Short mmCIF file of C-alpha atoms in Angstrom, two decimals:
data_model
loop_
_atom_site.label_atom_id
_atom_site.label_comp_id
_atom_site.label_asym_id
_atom_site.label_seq_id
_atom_site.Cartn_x
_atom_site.Cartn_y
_atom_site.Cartn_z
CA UNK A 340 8.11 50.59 -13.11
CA UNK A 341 7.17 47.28 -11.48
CA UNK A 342 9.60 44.75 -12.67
CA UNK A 343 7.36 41.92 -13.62
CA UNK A 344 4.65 41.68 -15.93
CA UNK A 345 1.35 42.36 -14.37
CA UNK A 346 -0.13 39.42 -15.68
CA UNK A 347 2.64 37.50 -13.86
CA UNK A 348 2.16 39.37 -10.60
CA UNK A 349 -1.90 39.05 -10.73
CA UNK A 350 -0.86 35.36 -10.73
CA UNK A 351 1.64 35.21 -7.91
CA UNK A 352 -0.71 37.59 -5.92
CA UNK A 353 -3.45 33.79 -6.84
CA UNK A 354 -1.34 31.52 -5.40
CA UNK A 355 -0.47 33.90 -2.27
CA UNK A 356 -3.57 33.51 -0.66
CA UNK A 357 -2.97 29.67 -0.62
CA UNK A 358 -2.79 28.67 3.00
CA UNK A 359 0.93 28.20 4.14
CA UNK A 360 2.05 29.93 0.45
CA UNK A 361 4.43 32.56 0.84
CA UNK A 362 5.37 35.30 -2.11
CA UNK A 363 8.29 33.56 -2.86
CA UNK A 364 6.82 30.06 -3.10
CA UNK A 365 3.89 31.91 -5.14
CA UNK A 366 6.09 33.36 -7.02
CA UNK A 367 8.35 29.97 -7.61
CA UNK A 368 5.22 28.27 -8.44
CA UNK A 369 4.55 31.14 -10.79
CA UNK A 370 7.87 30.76 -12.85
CA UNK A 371 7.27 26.79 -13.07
CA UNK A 372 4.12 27.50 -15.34
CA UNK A 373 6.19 30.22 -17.27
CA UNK A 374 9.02 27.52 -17.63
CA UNK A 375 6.71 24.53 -18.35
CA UNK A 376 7.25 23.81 -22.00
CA UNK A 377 3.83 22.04 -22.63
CA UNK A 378 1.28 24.89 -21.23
CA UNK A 379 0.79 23.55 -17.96
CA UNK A 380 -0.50 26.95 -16.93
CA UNK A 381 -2.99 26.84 -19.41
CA UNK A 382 -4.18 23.27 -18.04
CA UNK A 383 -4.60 24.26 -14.69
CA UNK A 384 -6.46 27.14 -15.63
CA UNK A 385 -8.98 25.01 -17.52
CA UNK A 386 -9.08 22.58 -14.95
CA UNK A 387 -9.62 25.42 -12.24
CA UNK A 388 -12.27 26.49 -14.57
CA UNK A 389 -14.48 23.46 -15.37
CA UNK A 390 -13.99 22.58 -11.44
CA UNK A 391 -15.50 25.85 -9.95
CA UNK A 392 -18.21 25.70 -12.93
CA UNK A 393 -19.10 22.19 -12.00
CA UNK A 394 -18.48 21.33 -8.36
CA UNK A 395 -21.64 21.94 -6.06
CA UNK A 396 -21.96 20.01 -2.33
CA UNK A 397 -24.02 16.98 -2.51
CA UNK A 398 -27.31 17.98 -0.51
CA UNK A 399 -27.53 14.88 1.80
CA UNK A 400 -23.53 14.78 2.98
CA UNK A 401 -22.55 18.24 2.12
CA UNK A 402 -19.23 16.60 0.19
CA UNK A 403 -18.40 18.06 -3.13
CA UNK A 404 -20.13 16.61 -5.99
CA UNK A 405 -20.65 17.51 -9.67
CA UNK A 406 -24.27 15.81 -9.11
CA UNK A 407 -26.84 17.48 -6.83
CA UNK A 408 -26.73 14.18 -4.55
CA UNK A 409 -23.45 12.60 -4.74
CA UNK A 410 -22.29 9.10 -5.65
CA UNK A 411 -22.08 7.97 -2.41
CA UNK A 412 -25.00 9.12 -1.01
CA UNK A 413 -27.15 7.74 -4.14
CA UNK A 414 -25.66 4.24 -3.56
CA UNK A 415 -28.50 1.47 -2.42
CA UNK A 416 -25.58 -0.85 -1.56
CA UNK A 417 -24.56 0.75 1.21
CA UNK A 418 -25.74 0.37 4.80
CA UNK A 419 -28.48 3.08 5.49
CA UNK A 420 -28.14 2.47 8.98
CA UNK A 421 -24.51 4.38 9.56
CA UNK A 422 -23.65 7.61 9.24
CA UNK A 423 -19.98 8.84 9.98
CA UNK A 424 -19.55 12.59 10.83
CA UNK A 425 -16.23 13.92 9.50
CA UNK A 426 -14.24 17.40 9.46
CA UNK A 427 -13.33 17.75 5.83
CA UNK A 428 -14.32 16.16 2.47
CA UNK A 429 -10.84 14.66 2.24
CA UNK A 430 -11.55 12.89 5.00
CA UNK A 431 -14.36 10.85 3.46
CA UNK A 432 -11.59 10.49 0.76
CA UNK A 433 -9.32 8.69 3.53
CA UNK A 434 -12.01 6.43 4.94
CA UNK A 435 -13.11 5.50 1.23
CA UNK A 436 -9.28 4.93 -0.11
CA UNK A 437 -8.97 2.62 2.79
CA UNK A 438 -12.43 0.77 2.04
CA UNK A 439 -13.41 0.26 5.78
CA UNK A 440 -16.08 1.95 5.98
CA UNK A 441 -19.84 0.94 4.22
CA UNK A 442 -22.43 3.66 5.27
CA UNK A 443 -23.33 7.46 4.31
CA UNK A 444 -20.83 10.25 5.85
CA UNK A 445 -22.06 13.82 7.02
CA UNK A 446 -19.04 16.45 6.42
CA UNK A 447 -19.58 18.86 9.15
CA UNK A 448 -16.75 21.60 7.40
CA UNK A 449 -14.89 21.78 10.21
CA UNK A 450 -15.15 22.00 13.88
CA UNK A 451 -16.04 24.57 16.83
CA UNK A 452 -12.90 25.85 17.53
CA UNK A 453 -13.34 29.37 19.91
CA UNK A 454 -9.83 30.52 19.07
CA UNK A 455 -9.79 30.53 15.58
CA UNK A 456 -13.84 32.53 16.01
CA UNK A 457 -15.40 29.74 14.61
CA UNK A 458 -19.11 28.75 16.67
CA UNK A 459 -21.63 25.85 16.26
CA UNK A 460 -23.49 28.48 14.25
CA UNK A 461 -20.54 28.20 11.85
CA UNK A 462 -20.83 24.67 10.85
CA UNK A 463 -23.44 22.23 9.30
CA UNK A 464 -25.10 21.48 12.74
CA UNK A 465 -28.64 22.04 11.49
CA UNK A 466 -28.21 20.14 8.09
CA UNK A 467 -26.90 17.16 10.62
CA UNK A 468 -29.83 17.38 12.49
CA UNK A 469 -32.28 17.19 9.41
CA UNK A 470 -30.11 14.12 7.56
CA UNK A 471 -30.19 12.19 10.75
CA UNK A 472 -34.17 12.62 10.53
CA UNK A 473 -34.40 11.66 7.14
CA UNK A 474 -32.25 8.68 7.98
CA UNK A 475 -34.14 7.59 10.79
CA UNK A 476 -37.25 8.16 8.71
CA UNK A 477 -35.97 5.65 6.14
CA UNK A 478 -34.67 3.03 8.15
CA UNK A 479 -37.88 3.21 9.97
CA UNK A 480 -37.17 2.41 13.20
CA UNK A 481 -33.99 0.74 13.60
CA UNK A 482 -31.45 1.68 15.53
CA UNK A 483 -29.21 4.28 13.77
CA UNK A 484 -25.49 4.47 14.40
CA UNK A 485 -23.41 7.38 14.33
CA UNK A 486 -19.78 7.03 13.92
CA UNK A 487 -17.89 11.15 15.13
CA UNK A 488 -14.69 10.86 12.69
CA UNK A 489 -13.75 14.21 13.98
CA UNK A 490 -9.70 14.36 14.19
CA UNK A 491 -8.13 13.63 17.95
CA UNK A 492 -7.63 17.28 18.77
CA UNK A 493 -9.15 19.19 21.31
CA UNK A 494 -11.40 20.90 19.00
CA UNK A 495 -12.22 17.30 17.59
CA UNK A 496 -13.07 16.12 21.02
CA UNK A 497 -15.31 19.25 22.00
CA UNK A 498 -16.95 18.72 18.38
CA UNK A 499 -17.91 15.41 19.37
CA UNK A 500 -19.58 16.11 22.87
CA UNK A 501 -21.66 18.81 20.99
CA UNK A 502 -22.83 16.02 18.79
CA UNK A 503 -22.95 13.32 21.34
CA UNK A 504 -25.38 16.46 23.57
CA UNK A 505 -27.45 17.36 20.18
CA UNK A 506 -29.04 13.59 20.09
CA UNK A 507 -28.80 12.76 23.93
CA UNK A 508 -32.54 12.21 24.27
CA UNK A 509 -32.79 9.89 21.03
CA UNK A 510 -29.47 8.35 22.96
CA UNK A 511 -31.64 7.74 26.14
CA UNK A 512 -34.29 6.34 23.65
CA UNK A 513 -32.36 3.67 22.09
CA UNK A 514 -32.77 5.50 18.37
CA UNK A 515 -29.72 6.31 18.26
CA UNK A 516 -26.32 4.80 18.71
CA UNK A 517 -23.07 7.53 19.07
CA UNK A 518 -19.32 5.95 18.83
CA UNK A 519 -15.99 8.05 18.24
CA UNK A 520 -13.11 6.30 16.55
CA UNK A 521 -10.70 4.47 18.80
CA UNK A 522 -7.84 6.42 19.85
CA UNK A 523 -4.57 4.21 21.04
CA UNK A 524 -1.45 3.96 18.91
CA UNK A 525 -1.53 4.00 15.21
CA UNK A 526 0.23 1.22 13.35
CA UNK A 527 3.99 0.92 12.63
CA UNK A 528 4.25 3.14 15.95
CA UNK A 529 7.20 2.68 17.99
CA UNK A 530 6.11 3.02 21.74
CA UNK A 531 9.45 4.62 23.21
CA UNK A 532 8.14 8.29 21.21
CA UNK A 533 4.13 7.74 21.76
CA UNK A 534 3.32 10.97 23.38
CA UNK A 535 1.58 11.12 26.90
CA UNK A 536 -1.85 11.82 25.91
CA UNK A 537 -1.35 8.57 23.48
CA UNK A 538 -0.49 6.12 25.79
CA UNK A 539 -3.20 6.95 27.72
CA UNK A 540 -6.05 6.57 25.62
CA UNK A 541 -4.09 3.33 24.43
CA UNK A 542 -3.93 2.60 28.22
CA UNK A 543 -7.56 3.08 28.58
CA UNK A 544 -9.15 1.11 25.07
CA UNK A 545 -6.92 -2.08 26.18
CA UNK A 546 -8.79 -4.75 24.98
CA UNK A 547 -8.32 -8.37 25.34
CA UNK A 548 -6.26 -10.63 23.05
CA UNK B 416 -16.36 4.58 -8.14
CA UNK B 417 -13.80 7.00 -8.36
CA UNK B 418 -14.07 8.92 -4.61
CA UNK B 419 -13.49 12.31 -6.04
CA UNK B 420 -15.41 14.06 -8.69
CA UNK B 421 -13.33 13.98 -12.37
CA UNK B 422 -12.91 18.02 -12.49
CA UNK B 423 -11.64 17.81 -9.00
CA UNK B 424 -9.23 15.47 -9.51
CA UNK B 425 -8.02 16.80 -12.88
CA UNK B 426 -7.13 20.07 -10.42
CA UNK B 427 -5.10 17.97 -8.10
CA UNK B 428 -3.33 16.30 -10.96
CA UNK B 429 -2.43 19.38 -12.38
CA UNK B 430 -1.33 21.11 -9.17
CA UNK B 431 0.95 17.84 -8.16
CA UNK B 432 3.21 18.93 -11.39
CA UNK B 433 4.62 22.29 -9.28
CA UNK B 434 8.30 20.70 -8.00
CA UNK B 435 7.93 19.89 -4.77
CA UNK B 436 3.82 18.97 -4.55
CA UNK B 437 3.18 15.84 -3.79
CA UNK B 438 -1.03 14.18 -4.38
CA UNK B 439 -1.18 15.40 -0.56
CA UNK B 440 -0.41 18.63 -1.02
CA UNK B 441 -1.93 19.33 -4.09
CA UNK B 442 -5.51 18.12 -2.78
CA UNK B 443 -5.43 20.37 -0.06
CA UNK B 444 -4.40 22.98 -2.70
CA UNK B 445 -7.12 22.12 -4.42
CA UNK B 446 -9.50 21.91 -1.29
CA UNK B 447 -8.39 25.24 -0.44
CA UNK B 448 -10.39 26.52 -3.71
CA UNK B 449 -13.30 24.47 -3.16
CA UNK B 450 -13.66 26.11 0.44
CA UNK B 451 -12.99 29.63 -1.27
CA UNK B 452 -16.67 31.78 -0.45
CA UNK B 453 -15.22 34.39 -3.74
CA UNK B 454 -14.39 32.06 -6.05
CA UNK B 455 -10.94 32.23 -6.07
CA UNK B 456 -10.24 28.74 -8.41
CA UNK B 457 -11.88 31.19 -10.82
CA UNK B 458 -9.41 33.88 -10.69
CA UNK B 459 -6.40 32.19 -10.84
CA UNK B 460 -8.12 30.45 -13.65
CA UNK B 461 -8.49 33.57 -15.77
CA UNK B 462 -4.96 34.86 -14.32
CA UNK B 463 -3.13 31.97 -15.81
CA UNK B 464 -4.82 32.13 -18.95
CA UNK B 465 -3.93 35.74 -19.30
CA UNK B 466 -0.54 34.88 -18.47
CA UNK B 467 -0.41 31.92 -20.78
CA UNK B 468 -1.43 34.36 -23.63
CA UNK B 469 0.29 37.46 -23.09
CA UNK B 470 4.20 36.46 -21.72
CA UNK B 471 6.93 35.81 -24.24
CA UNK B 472 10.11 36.40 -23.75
CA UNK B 473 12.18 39.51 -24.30
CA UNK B 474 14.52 38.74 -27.31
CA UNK B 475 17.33 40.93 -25.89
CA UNK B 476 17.43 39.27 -21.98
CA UNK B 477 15.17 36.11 -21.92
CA UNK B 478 13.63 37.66 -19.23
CA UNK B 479 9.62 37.02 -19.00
CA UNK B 480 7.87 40.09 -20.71
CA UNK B 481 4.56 40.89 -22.42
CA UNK B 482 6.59 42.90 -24.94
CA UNK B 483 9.09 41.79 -27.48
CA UNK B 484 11.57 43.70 -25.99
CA UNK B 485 10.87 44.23 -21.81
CA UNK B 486 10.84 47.53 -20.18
CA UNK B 487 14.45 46.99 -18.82
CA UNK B 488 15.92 46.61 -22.08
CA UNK B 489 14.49 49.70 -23.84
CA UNK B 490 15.10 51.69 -20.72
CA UNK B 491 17.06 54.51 -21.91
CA UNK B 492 18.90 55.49 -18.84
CA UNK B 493 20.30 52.51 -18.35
CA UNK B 494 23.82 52.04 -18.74
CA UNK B 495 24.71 50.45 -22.16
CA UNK B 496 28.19 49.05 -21.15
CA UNK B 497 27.04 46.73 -18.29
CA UNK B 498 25.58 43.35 -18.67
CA UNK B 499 24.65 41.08 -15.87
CA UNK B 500 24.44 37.31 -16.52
CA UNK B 501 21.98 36.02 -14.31
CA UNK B 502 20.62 32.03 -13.57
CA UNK B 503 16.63 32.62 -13.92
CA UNK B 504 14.12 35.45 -14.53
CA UNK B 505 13.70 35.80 -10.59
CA UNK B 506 16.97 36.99 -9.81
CA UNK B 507 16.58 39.71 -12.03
CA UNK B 508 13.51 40.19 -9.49
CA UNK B 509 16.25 39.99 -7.00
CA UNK B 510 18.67 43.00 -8.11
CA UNK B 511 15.49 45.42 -9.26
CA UNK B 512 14.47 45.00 -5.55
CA UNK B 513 17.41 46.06 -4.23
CA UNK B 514 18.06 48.74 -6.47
CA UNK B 515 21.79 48.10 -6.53
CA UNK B 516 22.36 47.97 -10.32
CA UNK B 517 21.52 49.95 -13.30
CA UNK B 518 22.82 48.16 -16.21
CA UNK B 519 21.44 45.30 -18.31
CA UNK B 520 20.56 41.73 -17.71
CA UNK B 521 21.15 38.24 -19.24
CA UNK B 522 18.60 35.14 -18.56
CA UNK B 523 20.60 32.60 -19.20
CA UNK B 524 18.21 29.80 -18.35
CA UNK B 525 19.93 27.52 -15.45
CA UNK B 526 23.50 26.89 -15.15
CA UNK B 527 25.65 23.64 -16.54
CA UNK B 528 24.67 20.42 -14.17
CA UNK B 529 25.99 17.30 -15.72
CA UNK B 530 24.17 15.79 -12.54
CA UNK B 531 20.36 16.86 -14.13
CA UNK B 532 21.49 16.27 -17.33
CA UNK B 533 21.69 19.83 -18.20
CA UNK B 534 24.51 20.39 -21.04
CA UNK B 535 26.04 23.63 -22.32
CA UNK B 536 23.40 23.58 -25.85
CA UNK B 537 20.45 23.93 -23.07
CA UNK B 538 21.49 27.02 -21.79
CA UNK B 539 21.21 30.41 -24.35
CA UNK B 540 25.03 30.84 -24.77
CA UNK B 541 24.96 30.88 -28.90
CA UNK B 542 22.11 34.18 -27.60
CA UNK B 543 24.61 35.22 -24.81
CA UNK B 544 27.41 34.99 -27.66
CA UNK B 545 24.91 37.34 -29.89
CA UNK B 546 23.43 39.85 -27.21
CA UNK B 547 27.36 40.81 -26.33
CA UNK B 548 28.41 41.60 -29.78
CA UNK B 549 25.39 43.85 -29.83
CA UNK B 550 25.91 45.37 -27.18
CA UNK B 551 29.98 45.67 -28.24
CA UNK B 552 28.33 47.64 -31.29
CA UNK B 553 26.48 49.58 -29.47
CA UNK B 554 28.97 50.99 -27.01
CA UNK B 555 31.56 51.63 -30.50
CA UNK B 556 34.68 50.37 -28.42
CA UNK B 557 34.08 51.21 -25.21
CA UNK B 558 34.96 48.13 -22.64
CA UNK B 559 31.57 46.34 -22.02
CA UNK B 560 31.30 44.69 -18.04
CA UNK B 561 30.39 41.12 -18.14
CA UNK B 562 29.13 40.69 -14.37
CA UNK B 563 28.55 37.01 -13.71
CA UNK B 564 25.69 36.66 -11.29
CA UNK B 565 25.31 32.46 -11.33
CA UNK B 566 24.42 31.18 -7.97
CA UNK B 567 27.45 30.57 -5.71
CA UNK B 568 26.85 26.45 -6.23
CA UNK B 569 28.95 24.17 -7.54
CA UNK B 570 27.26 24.57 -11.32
CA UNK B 571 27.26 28.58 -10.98
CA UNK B 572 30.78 28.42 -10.62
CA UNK B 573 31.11 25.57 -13.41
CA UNK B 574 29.27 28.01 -15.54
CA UNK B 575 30.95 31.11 -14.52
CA UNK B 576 33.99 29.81 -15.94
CA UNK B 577 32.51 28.57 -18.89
CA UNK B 578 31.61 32.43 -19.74
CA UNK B 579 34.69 32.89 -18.93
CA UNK B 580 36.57 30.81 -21.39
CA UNK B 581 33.91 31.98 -24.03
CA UNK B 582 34.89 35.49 -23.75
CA UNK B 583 38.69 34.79 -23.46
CA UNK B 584 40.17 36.46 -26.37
CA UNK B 585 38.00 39.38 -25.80
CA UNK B 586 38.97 39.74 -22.28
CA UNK B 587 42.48 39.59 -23.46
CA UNK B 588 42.35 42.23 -26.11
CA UNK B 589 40.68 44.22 -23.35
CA UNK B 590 37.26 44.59 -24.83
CA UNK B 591 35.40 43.13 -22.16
CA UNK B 592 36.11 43.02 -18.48
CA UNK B 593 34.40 39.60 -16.48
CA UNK B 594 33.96 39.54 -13.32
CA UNK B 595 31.74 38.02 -10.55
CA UNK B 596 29.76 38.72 -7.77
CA UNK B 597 31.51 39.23 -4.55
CA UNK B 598 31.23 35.63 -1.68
CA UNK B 599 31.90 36.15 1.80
CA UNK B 600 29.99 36.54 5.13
CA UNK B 601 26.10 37.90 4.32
CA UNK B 602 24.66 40.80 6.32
CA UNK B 603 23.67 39.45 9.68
CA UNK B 604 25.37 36.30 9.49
CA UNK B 605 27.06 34.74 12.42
CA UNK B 606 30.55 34.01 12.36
CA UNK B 607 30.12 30.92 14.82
CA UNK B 608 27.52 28.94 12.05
CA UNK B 609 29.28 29.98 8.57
CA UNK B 610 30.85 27.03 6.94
CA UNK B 611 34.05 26.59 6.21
CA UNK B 612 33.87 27.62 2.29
CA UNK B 613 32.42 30.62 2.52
CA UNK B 614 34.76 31.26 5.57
CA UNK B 615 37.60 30.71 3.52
CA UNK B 616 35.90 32.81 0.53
CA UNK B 617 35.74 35.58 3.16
CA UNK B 618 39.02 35.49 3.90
CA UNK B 619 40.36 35.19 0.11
CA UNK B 620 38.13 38.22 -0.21
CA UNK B 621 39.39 40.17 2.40
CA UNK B 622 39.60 44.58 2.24
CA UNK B 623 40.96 47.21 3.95
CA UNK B 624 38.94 49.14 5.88
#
């Protein structure tokens, strides 16, 4: 006789294969929606619902989207002249919550990382390829930049040399312009516990004041 | 321009209700689903909405149960003179687990916390009051064992005594026999880090070997 009812257990076994979810968080989450007095688990289940029936990935950025080409990507105020490569859609969710940022993005869906298995083959290397055509196509011969937003890890780094190899000969041509995000020390820092490797791309993008 | 699509961040809403989400969290929860290749937003979609329809709770424990009365309570080979007061429906996970008790269980709910606001009337003490004089019918005079399984916290012990004063004259006339779960050292524990309460519980606790 399994203590619980199955229906509860089919939904702690859900929220187990969350990453970093244990059983007993699973099954903590679990007993909030049985607690919750005003259906919360039937909410989320809706929501869950209408989100997996409506999300797709934008064709041009590969974001998620309910439209075939997202928001972003359909904008004409936005410079069609940049294009910033990221991991992860909430990363195009950083860069537009902060409002720096006023070209297309790319979302790559992660990066080559050889000891979790995943190759080049595994990410959107040959959708990059064709968007960067189509861009260069439409701005018609100005010079396109590309800005690799991939995080400061080592995978991020080898990500970006793959990219920065990919379009070496439109490099050479002048077509194409490749930058990486600064690395130094991020604001409110306090110097005395920057790690090595921090004060020494800080070190190295000095710039004068 | 909202950055996220609605149903997406309807999910992440939802999700940032579980105690201890915060928006962070919950988007990467939520991300986690979009990344799913089997559609797993789906299937804890249709989980929680079988859950939401089918649990109620058992009207002899409180425990959750997709029958009127759960499996524990119309056990037969159970023994009808024990009854074990427990905080929340997971601890009665807790003893089935371990296979260490064979009597009958009590949800109370959550314990007394004048801190959260939590009062005696929000706990089930008038179903407590009415589940024990069942149970006193049922046995026909035998004693009945109250075992009072509250969390050793400050409130567990506020509300072990408060089943104890509600069961006084009972206890007196020798009709019922309280008592509460053992505190001292836990398996595997390390006399160096335990702190000085349960120490001293330990010691007040002491048996002869």
């Amino acid at each position: 006789m399994s203590v619980l009812p199955q229906s509860v257990e089919k939904v702690i076994n859900e929220f187990s294969k969350l990453p970093g979810v244990g059983p007993k968080t699973a099954a903590r989450m679990t007993y909030h929606y049985l607690r919750s007095p005003n259906h919360d688990a039937k909410q989320l289940s809706e929501a869950l619902g209408e989100m997996d029936d409506t999300i797709t990935f934008c064709k041009h950025c590969f974001n998620v989207s309910d439209k075939k080409i997202c928001d972003i990507c359909s904008s004409t105020i936005r410079k069609s002249n940049k294009l910033c490569i990221v991991e992860e859609p909430l990363d195009v969710v950083a860069f537009e919550n902060s409002a720096v940022y006023d070209g297309f993005y790319f979302v790559l869906g992660g990066v080559i990382s050889p000891a979790e298995g995943i190759g080049a083959e595994d990410l959107r290397f040959k959708d990059l390829k064709k968007r960067v055509r189509q861009m260069m196509d439409d701005i018609d011969g100005k010079e396109l930049e590309i800005i690799v937003a991939t995080n400061p890890s080592l995978e991020g780094e080898a990500t970006a040399s793959y990219i920065n190899d990919m379009f070496e000969k439109e490099v050479k041509e002048g077509t194409i312009l490749i930058s990486r995000l600064a690395m130094g020390l991020p604001t409110g820092a306090d110097l005395e516990y920057a790690d090595r490797l921090t004060l020494k791309r800080a070190l190295e993008g000095r710039r004068s004041i």
